[in-house]
mmCIF file of C-alpha atoms in Angstrom:
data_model
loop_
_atom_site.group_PDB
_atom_site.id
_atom_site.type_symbol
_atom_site.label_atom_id
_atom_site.label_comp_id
_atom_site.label_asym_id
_atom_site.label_seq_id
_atom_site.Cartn_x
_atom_site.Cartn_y
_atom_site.Cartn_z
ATOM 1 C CA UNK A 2 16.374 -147.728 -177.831
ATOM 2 C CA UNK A 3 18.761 -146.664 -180.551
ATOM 3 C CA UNK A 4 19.181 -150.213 -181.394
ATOM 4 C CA UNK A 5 16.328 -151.093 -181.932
ATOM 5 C CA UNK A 6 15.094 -147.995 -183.868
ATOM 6 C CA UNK A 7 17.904 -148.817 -186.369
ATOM 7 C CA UNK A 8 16.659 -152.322 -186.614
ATOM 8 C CA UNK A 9 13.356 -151.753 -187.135
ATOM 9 C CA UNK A 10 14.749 -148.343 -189.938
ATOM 10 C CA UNK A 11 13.889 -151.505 -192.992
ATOM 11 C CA UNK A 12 12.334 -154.368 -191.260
ATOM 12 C CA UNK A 13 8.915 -155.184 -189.841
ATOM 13 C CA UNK A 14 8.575 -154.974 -186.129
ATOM 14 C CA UNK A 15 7.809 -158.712 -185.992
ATOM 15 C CA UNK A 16 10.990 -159.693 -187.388
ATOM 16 C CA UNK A 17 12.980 -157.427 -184.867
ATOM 17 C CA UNK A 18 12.211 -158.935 -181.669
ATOM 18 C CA UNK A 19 14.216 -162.255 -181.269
ATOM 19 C CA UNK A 20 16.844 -160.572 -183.544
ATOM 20 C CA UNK A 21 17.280 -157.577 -180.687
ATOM 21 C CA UNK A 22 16.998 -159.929 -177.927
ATOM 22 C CA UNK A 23 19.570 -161.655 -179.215
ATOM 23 C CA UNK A 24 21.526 -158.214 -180.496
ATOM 24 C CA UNK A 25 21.385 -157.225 -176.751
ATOM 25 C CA UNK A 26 22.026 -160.119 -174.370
ATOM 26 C CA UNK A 27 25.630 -160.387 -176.560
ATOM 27 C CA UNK A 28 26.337 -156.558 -176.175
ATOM 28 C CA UNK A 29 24.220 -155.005 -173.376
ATOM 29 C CA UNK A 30 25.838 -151.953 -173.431
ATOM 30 C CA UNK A 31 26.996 -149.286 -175.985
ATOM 31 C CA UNK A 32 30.939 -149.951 -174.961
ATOM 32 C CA UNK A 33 30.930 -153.805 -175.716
ATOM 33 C CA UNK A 34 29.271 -152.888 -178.224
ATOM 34 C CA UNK A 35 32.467 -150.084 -179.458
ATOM 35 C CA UNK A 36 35.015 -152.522 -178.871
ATOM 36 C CA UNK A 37 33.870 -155.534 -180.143
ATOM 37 C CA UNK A 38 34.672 -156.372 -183.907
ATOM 38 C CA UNK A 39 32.784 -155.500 -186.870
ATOM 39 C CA UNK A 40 31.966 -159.174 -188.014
ATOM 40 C CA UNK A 41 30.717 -159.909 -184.130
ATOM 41 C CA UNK A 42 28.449 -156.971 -184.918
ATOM 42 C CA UNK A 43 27.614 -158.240 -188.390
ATOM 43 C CA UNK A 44 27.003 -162.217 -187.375
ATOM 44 C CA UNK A 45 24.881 -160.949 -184.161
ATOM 45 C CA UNK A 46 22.825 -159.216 -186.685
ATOM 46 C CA UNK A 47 22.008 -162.590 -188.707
ATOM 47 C CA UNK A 48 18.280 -162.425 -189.992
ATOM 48 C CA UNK A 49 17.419 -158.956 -190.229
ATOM 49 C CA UNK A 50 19.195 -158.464 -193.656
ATOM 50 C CA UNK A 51 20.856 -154.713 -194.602
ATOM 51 C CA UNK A 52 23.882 -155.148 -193.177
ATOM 52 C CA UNK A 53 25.108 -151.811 -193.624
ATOM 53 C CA UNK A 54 22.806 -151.262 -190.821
ATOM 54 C CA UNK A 55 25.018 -152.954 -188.396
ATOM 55 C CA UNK A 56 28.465 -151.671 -189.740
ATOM 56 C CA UNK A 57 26.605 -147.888 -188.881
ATOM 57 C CA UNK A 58 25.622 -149.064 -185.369
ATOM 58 C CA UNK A 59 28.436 -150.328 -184.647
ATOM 59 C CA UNK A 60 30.473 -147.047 -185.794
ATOM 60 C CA UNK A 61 28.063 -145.295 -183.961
ATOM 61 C CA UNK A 62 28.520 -146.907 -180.683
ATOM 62 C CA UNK A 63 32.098 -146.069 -180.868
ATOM 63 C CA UNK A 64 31.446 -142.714 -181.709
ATOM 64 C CA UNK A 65 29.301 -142.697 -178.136
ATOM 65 C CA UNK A 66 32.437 -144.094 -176.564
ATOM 66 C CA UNK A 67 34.992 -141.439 -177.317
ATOM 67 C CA UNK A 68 32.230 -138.392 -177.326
ATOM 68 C CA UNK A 69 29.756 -138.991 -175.039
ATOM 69 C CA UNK A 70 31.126 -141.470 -172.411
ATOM 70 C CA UNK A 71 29.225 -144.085 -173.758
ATOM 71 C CA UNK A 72 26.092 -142.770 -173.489
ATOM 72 C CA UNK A 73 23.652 -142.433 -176.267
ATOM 73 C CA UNK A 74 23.341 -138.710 -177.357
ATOM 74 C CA UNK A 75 20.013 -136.855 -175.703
ATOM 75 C CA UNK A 76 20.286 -133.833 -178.449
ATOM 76 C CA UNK A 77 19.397 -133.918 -181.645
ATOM 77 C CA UNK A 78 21.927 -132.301 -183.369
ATOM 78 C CA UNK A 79 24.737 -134.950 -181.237
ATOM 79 C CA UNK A 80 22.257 -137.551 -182.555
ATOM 80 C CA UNK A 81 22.440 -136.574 -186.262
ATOM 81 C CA UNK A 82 26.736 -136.779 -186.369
ATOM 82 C CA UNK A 83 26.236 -140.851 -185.518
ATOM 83 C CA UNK A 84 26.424 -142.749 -188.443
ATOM 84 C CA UNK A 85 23.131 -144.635 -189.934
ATOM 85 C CA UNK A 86 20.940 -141.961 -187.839
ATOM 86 C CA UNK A 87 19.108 -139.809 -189.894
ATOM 87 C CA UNK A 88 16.154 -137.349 -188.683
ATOM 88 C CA UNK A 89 13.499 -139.871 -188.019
ATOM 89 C CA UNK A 90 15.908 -142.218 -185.843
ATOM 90 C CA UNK A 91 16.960 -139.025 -183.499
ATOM 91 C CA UNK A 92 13.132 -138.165 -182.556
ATOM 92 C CA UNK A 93 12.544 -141.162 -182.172
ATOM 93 C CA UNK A 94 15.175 -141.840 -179.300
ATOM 94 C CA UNK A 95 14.175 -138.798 -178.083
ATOM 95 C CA UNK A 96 10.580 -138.904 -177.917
ATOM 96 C CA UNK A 97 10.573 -142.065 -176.883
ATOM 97 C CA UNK A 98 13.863 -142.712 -174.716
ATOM 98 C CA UNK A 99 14.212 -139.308 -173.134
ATOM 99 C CA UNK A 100 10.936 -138.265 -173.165
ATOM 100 C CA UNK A 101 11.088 -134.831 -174.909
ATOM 101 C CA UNK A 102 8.505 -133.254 -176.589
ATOM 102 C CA UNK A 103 9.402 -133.687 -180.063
ATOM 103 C CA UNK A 104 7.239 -134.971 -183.232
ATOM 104 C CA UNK A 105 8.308 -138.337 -184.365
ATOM 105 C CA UNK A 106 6.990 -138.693 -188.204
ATOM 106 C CA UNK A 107 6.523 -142.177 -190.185
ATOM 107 C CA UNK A 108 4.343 -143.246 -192.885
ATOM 108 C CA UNK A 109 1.602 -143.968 -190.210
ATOM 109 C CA UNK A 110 1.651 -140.954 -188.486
ATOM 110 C CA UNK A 111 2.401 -138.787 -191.628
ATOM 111 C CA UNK A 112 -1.183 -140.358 -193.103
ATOM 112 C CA UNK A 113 -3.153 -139.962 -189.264
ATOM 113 C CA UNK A 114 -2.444 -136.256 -189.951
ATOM 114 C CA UNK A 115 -3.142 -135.773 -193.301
ATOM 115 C CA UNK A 116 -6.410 -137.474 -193.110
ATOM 116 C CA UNK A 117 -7.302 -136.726 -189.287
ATOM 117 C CA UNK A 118 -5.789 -132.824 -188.946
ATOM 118 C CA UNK A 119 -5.778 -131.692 -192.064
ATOM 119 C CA UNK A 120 -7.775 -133.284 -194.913
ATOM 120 C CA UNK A 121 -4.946 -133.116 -197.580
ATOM 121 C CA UNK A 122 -1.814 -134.938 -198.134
ATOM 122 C CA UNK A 123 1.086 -133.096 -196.008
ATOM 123 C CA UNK A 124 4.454 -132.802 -197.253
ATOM 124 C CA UNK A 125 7.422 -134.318 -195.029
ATOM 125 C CA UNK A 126 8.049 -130.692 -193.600
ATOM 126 C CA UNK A 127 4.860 -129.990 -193.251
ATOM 127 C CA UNK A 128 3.885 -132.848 -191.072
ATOM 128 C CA UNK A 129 6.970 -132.452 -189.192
ATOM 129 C CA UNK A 130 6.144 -129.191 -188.240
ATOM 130 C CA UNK A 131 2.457 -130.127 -187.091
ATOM 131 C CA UNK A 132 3.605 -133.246 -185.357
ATOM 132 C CA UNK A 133 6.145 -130.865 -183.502
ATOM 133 C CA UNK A 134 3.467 -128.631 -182.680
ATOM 134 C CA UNK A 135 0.557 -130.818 -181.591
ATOM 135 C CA UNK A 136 3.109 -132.460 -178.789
ATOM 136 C CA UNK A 137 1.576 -131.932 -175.737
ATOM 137 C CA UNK A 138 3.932 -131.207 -172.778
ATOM 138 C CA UNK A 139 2.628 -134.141 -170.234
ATOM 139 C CA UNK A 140 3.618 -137.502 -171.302
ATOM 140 C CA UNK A 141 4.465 -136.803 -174.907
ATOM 141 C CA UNK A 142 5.960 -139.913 -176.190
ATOM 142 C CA UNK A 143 2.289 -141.719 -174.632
ATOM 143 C CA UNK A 144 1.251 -138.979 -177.738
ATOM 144 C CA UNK A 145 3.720 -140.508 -180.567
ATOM 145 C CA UNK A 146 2.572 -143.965 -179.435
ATOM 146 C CA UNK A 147 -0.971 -143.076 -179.831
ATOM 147 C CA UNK A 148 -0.102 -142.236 -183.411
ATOM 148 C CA UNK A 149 1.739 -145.263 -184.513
ATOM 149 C CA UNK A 150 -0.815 -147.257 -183.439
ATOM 150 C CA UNK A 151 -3.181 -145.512 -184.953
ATOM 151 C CA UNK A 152 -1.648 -145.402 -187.521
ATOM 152 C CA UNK A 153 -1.219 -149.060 -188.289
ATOM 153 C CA UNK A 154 -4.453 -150.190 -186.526
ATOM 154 C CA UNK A 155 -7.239 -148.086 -187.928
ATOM 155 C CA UNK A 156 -6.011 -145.219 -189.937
ATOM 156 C CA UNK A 157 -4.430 -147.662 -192.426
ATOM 157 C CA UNK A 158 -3.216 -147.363 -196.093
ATOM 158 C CA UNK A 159 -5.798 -149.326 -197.867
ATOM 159 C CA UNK A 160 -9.295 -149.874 -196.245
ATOM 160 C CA UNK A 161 -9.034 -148.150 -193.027
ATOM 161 C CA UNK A 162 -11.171 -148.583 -189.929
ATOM 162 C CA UNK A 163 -13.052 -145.606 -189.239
ATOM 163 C CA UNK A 164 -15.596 -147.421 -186.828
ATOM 164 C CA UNK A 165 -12.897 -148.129 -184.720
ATOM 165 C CA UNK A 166 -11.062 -145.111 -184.551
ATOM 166 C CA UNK A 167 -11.231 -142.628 -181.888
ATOM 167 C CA UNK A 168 -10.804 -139.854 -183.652
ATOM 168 C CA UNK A 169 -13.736 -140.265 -186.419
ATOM 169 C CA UNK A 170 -16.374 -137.588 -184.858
ATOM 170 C CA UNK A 171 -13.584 -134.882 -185.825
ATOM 171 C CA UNK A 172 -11.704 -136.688 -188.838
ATOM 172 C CA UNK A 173 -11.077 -133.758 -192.098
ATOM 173 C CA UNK A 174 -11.072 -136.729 -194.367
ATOM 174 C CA UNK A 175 -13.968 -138.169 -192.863
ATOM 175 C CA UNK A 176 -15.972 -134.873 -192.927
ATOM 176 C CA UNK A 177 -14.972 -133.812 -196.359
ATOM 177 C CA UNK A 178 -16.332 -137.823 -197.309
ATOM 178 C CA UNK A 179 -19.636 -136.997 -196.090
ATOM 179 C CA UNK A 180 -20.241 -133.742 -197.259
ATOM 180 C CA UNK A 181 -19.336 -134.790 -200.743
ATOM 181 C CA UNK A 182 -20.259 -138.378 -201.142
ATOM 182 C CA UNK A 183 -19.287 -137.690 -204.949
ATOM 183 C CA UNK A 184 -15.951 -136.525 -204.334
ATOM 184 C CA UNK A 185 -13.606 -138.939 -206.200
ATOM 185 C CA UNK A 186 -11.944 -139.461 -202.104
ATOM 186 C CA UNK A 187 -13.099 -142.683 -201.686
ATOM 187 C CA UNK A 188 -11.493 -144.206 -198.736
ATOM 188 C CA UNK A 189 -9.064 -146.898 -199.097
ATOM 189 C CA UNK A 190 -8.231 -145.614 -202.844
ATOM 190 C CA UNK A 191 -4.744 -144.804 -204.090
ATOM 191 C CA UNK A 192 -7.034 -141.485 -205.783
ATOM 192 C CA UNK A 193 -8.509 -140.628 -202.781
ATOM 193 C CA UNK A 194 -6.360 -141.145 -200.064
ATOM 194 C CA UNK A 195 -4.479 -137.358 -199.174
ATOM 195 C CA UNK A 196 -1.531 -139.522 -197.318
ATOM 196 C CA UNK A 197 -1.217 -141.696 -200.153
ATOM 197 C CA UNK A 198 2.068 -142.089 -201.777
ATOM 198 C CA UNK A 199 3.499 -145.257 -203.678
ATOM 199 C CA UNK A 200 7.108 -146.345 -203.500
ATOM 200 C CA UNK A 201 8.006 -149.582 -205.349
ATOM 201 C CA UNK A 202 10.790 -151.650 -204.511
ATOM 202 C CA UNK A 203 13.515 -152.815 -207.018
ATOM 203 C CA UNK A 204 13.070 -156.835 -207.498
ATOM 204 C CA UNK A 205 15.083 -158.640 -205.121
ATOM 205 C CA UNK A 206 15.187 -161.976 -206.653
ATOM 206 C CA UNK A 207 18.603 -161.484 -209.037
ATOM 207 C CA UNK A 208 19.809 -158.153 -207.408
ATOM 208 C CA UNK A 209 23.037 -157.483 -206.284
ATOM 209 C CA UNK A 210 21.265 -157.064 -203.169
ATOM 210 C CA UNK A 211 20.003 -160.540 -202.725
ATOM 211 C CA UNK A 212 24.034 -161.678 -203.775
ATOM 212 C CA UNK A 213 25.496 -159.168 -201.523
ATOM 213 C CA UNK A 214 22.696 -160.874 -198.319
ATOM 214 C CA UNK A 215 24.503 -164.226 -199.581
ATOM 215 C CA UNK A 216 28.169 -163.388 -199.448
ATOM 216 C CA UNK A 217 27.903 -161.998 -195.827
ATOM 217 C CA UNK A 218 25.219 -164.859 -194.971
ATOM 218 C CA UNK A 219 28.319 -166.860 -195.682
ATOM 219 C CA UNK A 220 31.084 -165.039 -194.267
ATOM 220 C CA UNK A 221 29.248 -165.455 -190.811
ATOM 221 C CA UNK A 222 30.854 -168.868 -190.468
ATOM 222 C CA UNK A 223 33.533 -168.934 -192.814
ATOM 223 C CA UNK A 224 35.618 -166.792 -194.852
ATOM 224 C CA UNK A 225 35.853 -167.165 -198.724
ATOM 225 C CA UNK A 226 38.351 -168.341 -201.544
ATOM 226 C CA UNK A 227 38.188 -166.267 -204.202
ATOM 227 C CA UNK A 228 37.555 -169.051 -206.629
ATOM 228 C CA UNK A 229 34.221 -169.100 -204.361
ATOM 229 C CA UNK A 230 32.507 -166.163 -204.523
ATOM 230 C CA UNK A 231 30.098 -166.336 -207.306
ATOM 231 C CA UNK A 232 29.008 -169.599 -206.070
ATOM 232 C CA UNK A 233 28.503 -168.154 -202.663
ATOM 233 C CA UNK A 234 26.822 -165.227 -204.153
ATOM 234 C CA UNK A 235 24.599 -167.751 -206.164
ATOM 235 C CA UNK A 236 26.044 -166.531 -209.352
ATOM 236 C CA UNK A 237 28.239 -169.524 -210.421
ATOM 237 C CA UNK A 238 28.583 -167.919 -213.583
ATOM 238 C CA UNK A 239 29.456 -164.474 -212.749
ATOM 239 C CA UNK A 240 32.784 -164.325 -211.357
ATOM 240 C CA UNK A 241 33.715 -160.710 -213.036
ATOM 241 C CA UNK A 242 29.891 -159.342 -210.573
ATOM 242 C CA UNK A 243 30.681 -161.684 -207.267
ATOM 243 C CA UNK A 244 33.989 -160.064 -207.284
ATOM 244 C CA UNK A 245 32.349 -155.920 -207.634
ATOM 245 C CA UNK A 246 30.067 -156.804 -204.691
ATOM 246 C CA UNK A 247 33.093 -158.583 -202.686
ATOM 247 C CA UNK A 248 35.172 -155.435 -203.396
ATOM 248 C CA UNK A 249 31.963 -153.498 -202.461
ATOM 249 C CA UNK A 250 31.825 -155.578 -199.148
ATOM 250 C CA UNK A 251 35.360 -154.133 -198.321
ATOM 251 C CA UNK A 252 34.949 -150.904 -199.502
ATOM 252 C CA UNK A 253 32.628 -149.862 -197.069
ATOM 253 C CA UNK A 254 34.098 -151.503 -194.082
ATOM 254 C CA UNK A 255 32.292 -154.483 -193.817
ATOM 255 C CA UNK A 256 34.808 -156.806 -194.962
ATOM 256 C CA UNK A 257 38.207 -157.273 -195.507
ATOM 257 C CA UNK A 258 40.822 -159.460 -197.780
ATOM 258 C CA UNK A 259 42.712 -161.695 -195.292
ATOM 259 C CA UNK A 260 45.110 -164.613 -195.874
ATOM 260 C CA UNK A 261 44.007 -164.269 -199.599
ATOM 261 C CA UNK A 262 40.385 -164.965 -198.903
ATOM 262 C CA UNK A 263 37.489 -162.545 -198.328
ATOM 263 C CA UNK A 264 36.101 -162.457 -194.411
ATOM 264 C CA UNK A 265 34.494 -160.310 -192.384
ATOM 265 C CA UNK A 266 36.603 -157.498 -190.523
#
């Protein structure tokens, strides 16, 4: 579960599922896992992209080794000390791997209960602290799944399907639509929609990003000459900026200078 809540922390859930099978059938349990090397980590993580993401899990699954005798963490504050977990991971795993009755609060379910509960956008702590509170005590995570999908099949961003959804007879938003068909909350509007909030991503196309993806793309299969890094980085111009994000690369764990050229650890 924890793995593949940390894959799925930046990618879409169709890109995670031959990547996982694949993460799992080479380390099926949180000790191979510990004691296996970072660059087996980082090359079984090939195609999901954020590699840092794999440097924390693997941390993390040594961290379950020598604290919890290799089993993943079933309290939240444990949860929180492992590295690349932040709040939304932990309920997660334990909503939906233990079973507890806990709130578990994305983008989908933050917008479900802005629109559906409420009728006005709800601030992170605020839709914690209803999702916490609407958990009912028999099979809550069947509850959290009910809101992701929700979530992403009617109750979505732009145009949402309010035929469809089950909860229409006692929406807020919907009610507050038809009592004032004027009101500027149109649904499927950026104006009008309470759970609304737009977060643009940086370019990736000439990032250091998109270099940094290239570098460990190549270091995968082969380690690197120095003389090679902007070339590998697709920068065959930039030495001075292939060398930053190499350093980077080591810096943070993920790499390491060996034999004179740059590899993974």
């Amino acid at each position: 579960m924890l793995v593949s809540e940390v894959m799925l922390q930046q990618t879409q859930a169709s890109r995670v599922v031959e990547p996982f099978t694949r993460f799992v059938a080479r380390f099926p349990t949180v000790a191979e896992c510990a004691v296996a090397s970072v660059g087996a980590v980082v090359r079984a993580w090939a195609g999901l992209g954020y590699n840092r993401r794999a440097l924390n899990l693997h941390r993390a699954a040594v961290l379950v080794v020598d604290r919890h005798a290799g089993r993943v963490p079933d309290q939240l504050d444990d949860l929180l000390r492992l590295p690349g977990v932040g709040p939304y991971t932990a309920r997660a795993v334990l909503a939906l791997a233990y079973g507890r009755r806990i709130g578990v609060v994305d983008t989908n379910v933050s917008r479900v209960l802005s629109r559906a509960v409420v009728g006005h956008k709800l601030e992170p702590q605020d839709a914690q602290r209803l999702a916490d509170r609407l958990v009912p005590a028999r099979n809550p995570w069947l509850f959290t799944q009910a809101l992701f999908d929700l979530g992403a099949r009617c109750c979505t961003a732009h145009a949402p399907r309010c035929g469809s959804c089950p909860l229409a007879s006692r929406c807020r938003w919907a009610e507050a639509e038809a009592a004032e068909p004027a009101n500027s909350a149109c649904k499927g509007t950026a104006s009008g929609d309470p759970a609304r909030a737009v977060r643009r991503q940086p370019p990736f196309a000439g990032s250091d990003r998109e270099g940094r993806g290239r570098l460990v793309g190549v270091l995968r299969s082969s380690s690197i000459a120095p003389d090679r890094l902007a070339a590998a980085a697709g920068w065959p111009g930039d030495e001075a900026r292939a060398r930053r994000i190499a350093e980077d690369l080591v810096s943070e764990g993920l790499a390491c200078w060996r034999g004179g050229e740059l590899a993974l650890r």
